[in-house]
Short mmCIF file of C-alpha atoms and ligand atoms in Angstrom, two decimals:
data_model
loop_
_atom_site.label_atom_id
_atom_site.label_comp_id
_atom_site.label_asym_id
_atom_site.label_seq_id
_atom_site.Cartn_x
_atom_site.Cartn_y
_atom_site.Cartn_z
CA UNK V 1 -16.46 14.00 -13.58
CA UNK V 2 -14.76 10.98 -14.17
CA UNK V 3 -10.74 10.27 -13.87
CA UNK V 4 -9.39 7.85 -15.66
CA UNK V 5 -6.04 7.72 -14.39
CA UNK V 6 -4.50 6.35 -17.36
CA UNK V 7 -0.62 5.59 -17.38
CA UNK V 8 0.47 8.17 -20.15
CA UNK V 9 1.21 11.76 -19.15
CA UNK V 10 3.14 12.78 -16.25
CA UNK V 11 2.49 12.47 -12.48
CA UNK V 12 -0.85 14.99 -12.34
CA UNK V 13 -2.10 13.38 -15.94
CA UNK V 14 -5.03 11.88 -14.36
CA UNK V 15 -7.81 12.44 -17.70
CA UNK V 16 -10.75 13.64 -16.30
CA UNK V 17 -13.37 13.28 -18.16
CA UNK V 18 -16.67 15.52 -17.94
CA UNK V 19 -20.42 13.92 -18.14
CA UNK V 20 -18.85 10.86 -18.53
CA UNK V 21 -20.38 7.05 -18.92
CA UNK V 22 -18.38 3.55 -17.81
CA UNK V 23 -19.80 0.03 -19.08
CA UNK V 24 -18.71 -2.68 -18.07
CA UNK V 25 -19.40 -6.92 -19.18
CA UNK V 26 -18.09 -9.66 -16.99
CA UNK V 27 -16.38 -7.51 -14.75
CA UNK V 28 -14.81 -5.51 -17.34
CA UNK V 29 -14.74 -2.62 -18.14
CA UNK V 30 -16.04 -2.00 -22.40
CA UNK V 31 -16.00 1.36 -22.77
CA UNK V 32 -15.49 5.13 -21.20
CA UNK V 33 -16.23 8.77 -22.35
CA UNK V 34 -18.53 11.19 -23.09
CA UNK V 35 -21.87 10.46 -21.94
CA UNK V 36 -22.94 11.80 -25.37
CA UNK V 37 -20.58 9.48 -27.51
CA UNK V 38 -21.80 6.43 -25.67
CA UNK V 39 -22.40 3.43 -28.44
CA UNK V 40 -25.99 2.46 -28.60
CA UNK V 41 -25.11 -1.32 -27.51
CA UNK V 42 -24.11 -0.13 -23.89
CA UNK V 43 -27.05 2.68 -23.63
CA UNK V 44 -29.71 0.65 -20.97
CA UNK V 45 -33.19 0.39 -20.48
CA UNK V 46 -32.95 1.34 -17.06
CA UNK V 47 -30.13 3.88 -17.09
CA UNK V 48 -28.39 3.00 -13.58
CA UNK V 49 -26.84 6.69 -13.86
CA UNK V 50 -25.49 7.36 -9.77
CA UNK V 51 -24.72 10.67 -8.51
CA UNK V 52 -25.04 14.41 -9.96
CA UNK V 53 -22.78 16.91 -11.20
CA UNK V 54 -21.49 16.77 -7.31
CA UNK V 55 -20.11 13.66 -8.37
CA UNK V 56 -16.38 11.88 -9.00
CA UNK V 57 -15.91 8.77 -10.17
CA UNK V 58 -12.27 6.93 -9.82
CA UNK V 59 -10.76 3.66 -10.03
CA UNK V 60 -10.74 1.80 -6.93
CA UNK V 61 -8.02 3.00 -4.40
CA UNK V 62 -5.09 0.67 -4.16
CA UNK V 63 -3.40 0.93 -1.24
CA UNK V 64 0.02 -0.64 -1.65
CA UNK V 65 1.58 -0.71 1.48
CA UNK V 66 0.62 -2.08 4.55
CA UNK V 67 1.00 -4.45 7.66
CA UNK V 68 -2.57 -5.70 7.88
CA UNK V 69 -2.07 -8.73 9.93
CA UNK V 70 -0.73 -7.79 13.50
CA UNK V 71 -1.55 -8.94 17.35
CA UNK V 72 -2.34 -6.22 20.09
CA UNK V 73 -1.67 -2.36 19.38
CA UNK V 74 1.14 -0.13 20.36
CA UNK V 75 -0.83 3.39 21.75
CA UNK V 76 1.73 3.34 24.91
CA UNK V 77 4.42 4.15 22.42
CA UNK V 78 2.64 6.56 20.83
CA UNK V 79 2.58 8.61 23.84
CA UNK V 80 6.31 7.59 24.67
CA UNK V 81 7.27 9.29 21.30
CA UNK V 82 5.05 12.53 22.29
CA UNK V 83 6.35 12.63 25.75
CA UNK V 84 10.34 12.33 23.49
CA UNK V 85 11.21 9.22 23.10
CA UNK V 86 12.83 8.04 19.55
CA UNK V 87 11.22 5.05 16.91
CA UNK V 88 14.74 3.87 17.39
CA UNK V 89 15.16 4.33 21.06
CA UNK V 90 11.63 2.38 21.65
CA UNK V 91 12.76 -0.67 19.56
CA UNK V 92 15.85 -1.16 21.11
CA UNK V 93 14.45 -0.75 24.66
CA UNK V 94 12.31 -4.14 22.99
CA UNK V 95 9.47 -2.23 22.00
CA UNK V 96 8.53 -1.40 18.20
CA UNK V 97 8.99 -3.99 15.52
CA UNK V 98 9.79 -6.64 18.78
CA UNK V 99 6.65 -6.14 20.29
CA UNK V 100 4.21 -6.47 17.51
CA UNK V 101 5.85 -10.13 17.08
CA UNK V 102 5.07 -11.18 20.68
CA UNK V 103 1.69 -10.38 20.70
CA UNK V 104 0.94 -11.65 17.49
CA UNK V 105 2.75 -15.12 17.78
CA UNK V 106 -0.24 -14.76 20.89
CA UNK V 107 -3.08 -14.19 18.48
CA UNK V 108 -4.54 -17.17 17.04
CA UNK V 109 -5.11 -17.40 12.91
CA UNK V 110 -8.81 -16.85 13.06
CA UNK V 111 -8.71 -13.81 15.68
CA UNK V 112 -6.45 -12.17 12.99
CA UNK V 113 -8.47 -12.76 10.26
CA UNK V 114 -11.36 -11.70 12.17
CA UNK V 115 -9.46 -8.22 12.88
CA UNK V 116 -8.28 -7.98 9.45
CA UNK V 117 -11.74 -8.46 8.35
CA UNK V 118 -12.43 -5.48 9.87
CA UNK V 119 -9.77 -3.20 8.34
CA UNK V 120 -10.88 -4.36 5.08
CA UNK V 121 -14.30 -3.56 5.40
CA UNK V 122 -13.39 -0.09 6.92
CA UNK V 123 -11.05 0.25 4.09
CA UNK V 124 -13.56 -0.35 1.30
CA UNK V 125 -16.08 2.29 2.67
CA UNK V 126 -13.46 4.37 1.65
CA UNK V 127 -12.73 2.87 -1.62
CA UNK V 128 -10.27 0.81 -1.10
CA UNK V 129 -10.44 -2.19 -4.08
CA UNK V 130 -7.05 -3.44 -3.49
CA UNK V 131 -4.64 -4.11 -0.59
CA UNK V 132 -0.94 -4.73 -0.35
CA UNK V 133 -0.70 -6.64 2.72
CA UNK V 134 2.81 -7.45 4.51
CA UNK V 135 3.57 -10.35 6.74
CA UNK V 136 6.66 -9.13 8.94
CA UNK V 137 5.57 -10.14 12.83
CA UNK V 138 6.35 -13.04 12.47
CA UNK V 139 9.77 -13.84 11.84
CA UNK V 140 10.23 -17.42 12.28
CA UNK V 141 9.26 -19.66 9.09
CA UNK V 142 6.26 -20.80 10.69
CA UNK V 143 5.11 -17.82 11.76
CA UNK V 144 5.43 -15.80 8.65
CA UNK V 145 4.08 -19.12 6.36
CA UNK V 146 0.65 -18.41 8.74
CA UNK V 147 0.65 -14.66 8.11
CA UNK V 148 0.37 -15.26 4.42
CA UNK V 149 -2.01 -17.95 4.79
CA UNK V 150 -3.97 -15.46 6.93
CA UNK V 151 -4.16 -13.16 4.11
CA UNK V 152 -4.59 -16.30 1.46
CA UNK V 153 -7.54 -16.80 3.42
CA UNK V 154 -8.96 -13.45 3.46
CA UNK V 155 -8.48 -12.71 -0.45
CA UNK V 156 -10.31 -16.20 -0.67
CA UNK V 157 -12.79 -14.45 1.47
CA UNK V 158 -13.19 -11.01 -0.63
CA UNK V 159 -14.43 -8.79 -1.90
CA UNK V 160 -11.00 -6.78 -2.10
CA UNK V 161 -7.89 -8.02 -3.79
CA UNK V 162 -4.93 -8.98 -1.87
CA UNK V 163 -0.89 -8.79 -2.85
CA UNK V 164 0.68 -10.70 -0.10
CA UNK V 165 4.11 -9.48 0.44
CA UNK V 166 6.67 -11.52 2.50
CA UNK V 167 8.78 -9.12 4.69
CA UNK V 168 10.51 -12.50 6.86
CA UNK V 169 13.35 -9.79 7.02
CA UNK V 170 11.12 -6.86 9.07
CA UNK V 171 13.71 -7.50 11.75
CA UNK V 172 16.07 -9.80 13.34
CA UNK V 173 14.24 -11.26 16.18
CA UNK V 174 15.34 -10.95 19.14
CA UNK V 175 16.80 -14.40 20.22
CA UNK V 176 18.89 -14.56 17.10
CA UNK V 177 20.65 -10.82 17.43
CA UNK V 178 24.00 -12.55 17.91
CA UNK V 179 23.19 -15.13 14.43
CA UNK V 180 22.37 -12.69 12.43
CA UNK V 181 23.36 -14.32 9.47
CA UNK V 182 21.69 -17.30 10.51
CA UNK V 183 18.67 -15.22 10.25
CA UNK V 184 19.66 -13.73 6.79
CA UNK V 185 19.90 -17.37 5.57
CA UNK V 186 17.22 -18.87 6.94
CA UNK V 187 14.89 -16.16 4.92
CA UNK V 188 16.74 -16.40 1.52
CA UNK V 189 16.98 -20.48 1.89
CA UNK V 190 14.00 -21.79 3.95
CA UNK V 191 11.48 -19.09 3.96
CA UNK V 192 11.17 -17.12 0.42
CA UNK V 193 11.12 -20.58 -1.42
CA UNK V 194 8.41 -22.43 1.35
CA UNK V 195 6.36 -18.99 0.73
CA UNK V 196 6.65 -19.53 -3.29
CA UNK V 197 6.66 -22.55 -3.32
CA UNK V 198 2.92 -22.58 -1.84
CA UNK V 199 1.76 -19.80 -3.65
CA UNK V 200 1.63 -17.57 -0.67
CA UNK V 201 3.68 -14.30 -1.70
CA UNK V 202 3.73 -12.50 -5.10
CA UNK V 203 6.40 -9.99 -3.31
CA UNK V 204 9.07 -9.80 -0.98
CA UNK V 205 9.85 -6.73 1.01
CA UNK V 206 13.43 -6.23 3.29
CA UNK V 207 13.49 -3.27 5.74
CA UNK V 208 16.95 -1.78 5.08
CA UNK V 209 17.92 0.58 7.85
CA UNK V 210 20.35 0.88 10.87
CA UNK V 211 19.14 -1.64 13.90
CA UNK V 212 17.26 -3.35 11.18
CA UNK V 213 19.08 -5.13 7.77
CA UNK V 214 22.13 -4.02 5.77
CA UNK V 215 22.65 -2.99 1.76
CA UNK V 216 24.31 -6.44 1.80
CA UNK V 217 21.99 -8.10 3.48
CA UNK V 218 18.66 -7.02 1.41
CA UNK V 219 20.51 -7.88 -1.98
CA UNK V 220 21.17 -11.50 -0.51
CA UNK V 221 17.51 -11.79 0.55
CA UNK V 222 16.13 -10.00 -2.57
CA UNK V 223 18.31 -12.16 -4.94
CA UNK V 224 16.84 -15.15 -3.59
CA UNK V 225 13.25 -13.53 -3.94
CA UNK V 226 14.09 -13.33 -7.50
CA UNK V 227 14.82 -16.73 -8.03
CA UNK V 228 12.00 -17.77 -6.33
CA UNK V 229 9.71 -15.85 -8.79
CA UNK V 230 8.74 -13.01 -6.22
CA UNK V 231 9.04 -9.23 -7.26
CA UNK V 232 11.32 -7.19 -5.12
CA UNK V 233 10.15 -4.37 -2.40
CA UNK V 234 12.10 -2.32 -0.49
CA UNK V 235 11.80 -0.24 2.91
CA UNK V 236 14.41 2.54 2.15
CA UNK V 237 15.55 5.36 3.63
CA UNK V 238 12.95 5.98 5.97
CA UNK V 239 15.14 7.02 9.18
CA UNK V 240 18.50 7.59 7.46
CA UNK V 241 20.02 7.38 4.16
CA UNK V 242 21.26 3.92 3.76
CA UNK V 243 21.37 3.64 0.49
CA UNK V 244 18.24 2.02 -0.51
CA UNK V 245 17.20 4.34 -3.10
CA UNK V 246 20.49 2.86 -5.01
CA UNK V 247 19.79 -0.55 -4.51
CA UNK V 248 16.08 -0.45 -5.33
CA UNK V 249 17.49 -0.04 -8.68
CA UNK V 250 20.23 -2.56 -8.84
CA UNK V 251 17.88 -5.51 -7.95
CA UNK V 252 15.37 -3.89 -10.59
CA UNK V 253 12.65 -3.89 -7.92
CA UNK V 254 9.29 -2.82 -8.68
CA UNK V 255 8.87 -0.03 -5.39
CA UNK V 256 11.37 1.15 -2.67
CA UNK V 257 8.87 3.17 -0.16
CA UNK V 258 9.58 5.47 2.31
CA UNK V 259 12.41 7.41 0.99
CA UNK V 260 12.13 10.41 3.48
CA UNK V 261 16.06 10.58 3.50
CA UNK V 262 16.53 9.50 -0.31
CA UNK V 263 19.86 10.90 -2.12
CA UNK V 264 19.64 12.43 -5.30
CA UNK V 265 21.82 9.56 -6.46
CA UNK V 266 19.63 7.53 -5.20
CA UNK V 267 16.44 9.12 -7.04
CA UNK V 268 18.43 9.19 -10.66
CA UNK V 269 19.05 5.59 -10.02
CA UNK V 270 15.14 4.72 -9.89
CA UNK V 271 14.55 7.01 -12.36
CA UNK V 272 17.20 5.25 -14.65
CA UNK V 273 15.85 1.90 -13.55
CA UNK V 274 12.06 2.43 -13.69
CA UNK V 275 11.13 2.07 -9.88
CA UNK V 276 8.42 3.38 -8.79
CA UNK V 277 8.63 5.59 -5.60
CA UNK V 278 6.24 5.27 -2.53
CA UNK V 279 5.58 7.66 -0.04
CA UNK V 280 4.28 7.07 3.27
CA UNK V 281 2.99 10.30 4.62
CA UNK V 282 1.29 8.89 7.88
CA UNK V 283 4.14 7.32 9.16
CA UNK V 284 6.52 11.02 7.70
CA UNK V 285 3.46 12.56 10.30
CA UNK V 286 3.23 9.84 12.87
CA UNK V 287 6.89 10.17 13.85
CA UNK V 288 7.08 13.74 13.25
CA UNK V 289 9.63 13.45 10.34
CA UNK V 290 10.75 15.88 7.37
CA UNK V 291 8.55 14.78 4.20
CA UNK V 292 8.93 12.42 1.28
CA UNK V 293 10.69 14.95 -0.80
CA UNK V 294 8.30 13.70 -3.74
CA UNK V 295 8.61 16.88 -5.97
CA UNK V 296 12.04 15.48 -6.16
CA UNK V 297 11.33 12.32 -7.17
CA UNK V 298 8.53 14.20 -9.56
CA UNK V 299 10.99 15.96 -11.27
CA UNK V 300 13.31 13.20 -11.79
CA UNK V 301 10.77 11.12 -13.47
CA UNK V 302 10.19 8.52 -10.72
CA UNK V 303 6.52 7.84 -10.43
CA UNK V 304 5.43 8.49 -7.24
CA UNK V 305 2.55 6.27 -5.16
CA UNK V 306 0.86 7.12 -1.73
CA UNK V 307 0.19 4.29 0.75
CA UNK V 308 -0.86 3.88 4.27
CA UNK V 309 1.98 2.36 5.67
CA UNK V 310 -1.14 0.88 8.18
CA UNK V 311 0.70 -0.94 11.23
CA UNK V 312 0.44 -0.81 14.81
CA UNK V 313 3.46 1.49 15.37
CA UNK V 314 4.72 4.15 12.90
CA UNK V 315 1.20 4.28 11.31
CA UNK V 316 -1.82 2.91 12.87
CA UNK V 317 -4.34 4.23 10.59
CA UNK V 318 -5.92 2.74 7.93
CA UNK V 319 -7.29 6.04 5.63
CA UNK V 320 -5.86 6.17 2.27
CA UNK V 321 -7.72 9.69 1.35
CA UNK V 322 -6.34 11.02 4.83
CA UNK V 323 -2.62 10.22 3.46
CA UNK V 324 -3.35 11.85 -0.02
CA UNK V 325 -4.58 14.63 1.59
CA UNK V 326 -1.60 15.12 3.88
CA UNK V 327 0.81 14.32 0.42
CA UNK V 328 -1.06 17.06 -0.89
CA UNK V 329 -0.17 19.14 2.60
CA UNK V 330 3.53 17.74 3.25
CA UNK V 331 4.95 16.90 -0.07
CA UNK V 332 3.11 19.65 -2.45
CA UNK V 333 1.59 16.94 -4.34
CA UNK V 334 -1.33 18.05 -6.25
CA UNK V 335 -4.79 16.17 -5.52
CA UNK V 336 -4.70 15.01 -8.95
CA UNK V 337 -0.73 13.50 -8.70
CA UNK V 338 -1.96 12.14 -5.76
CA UNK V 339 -4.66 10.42 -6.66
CA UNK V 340 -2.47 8.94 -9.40
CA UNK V 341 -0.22 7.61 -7.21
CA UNK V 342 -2.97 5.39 -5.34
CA UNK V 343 -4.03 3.99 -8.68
CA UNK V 344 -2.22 3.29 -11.23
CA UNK V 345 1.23 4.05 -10.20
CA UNK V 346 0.26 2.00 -6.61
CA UNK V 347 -0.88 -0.83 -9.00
CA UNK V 348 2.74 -0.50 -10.59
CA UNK V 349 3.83 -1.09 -7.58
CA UNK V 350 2.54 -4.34 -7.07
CA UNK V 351 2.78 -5.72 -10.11
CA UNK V 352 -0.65 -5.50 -11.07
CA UNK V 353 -0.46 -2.47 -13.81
CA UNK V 354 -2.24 -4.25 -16.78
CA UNK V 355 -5.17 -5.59 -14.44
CA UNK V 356 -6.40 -2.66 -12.24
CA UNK V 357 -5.48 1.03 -11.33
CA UNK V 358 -6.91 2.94 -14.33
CA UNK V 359 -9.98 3.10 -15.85
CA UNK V 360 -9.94 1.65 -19.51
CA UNK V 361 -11.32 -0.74 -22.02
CA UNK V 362 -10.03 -4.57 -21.12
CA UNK V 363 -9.18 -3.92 -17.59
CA UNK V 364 -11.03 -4.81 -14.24
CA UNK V 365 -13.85 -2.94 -13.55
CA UNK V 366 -12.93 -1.54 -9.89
CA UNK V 367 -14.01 1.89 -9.45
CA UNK V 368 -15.56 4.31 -6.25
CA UNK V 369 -18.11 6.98 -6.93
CA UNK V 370 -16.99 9.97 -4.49
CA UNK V 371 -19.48 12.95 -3.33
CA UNK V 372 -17.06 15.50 -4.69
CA UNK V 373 -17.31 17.82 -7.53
CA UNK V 374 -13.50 17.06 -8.43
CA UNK V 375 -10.10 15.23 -7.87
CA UNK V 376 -9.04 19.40 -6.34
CA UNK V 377 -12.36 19.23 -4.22
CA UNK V 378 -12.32 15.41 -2.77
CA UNK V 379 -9.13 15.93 -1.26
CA UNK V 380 -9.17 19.77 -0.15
CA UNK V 381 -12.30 19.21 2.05
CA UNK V 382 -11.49 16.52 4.36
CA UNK V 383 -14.28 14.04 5.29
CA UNK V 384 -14.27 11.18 7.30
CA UNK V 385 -15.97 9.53 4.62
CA UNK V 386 -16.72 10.95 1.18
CA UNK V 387 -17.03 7.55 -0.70
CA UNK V 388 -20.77 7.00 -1.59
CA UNK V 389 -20.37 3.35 -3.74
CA UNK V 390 -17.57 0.86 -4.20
CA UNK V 391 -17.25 -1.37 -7.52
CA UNK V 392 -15.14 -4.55 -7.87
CA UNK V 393 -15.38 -6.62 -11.22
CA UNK V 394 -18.34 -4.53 -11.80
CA UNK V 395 -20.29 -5.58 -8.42
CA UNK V 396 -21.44 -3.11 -6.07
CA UNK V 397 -19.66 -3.93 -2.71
CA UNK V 398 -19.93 -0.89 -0.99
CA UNK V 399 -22.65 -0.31 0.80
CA UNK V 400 -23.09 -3.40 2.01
CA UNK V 401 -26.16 -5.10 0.10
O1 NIG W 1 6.96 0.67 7.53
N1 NIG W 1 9.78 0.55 8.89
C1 NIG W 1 9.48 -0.59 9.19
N2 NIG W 1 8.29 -1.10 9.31
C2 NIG W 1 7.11 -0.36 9.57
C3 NIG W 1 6.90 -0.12 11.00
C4 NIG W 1 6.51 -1.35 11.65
C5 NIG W 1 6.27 -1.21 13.10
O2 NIG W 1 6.69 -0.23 13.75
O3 NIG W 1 5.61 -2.13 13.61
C6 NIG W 1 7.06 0.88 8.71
O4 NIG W 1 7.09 2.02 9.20
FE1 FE W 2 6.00 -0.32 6.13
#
């Protein structure tokens, strides 16, 4: 079986396709379909045919959300949060967001690449072809310019692809909580433009919530981001509704994510403006929240993507088939909406839609072969693992040669 995961159709349109063939030519892919309607110029010598009936073949996974690049961990709060203490409460007791800053301003750029290294390759055993990767613990121009030029390095590096997202406005830091619109300033004037400027962000990303940045606030920063060239991304609604659904669609950006506490206003605006909706489900389980209500979203016509959400705090896991199974689990997505929502509507939400995310004639040839009879079957019966081989631009990355 084979999914193509074509845009058209709704949410759980993924077009499987039975017995099917893929070729591909300089990393592109030339045709798909039946294995018996396969033109005679793409039928080889040595037929490199993988897998059985057993097997599923999918575009690459995109995950489209996460904080790759971070110092230290955060497991003692983790346990705080078991033992009753708040996400809120932590951070402004100095932990959370604060924390993550300190002890990477303490990491040095080639012990984060190093660790990043290693998320990646984890991540690709699972079929991961594309990461979304936020800078965010930083928060000082410097430090946020090295962040991105930690993941400039690493997409020089490969295999994967990167989409390096500048989130300067993660937080306030701490020794500015009394300036904060010194802060607000110094990412819409000095930082977005240094980070475009150099080619170092195709995004930019504001966390709107309480004890983090305002409605106000985000459409200064994002308005700036848009002058500068970069797309617009939006943490919203994750703790409380503030609003963010709404705005997502006044600044036109491209995903708000989160959205666990999303109006219904705030859903027919995204739906009226095209944005595309991603949930989060590891961090919705990490800190024991009510779930994405995506059916919502569904209904409305707001295309729906899963992501990781992978950072140190609210979601320190890395496993984007454990979050579609659990959208499956908390949010009544179907396997097959949510395996459209880590292709081609997650490579909607970076920008990257006519390039990857689907399997088609013209685009890149990324795609995993997964020991699973189905899209139903991959993501009812939990593995750790059920990714066999990993394509990018029609190379086998995965196992490693
Ligand atoms: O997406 N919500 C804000 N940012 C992250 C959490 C970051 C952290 O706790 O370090 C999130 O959940
Ligand atoms: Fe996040």
């Amino acid at each position: 079986m084979l999914a193509t995961c074509a845009a058209d159709g709704g949410q759980g349109d993924v077009h499987p396709i039975a017995n099917a063939a893929l070729a591909w030519r300089d990393g592109r892919i030339a045709w798909v379909g039946p294995d018996a309607a396969l033109p005679a110029e793409y039928v080889m010598d040595e037929p490199t045919s993988r897998g059985s009936s057993r097997t599923l073949v999918i575009p690459g996974l995109i995950d489209c959300h996460t904080h790759l690049a971070f110092g230290g961990w955060r497991a003692n709060e983790f346990v705080e949060r078991i033992q009753g203490k708040s996400y809120q409460e932590i951070a402004a007791a100095g932990g959370g967001i604060a924390s993550t800053v300190a002890q990477t301003h303490a990491t040095s750029s080639e012990d984060l690449i190093d660790k990043c290294s290693a998320f990646l390759r984890e991540m690709l055993s699972l079929g991961i072809t594309t990461v979304e990767c936020k800078s965010g613990y930083g928060l000082t121009v410097r430090e946020e310019l090295r962040l991105l030029r930690v993941y400039r390095d690493l997409a020089a590096a490969g295999p994967q692809r990167i989409v390096p997202t500048l989130l300067g406005a993660h937080t306030v830091p701490p020794e500015m909580r009394d300036r904060r619109e010194a802060y607000v300033a110094l990412v819409a004037d000095e930082m977005i433009p240094a980070a475009a400027r150099d080619g170092l962000a195709a995004c930019c990303d504001v966390f709107v919530e309480r004890g983090a940045f305002t409605v106000d606030e985000a459409r200064r920063i994002l308005g700036a981001a848009r002058d500068a060239g970069l797309a617009a991304k939006l943490h919203a609604d994750q703790l409380s509704d503030g609003d963010g659904a709404a705005l997502a669609a006044q600044v036109h950006a491209i995903s708000a994510d989160h959205l666990e506490h999303a109006s219904d206003a705030g859903i027919a605006a995204m739906a009226a403006a095209g944005v595309v909706a991603v949930s989060l489900p590891l961090a919705t389980l990490y800190l024991r929240q009510p779930p994405m209500p995506a059916r919502r979203f569904i209904a409305a016509g707001v295309p729906v993507a899963v992501a990781t959400d992978f950072n140190p705090g609210s979601a320190p896991s890395a496993h984007l088939p454990l979050a579609l199974t659990l959208a499956c689990t908390m949010q009544r997505m179907t396997p097959a909406e949510a395996l459209k929502g880590a292709t081609i509507y997650a490579a909607r939400a970076v920008g990257l839609e006519a390039e990857i995310g689907s399997l088609e004639p013209g685009k890149r040839a990324d795609f995993a072969v997964i020991d699973a009879p189905s899209v139903d079957h991959w993501l009812y019966n939990f593995r750790p693992n059920a990714c066999d081989w990993a394509f990018i631009d029609g190379v086998e990355v995965y196992p490693p040669a």
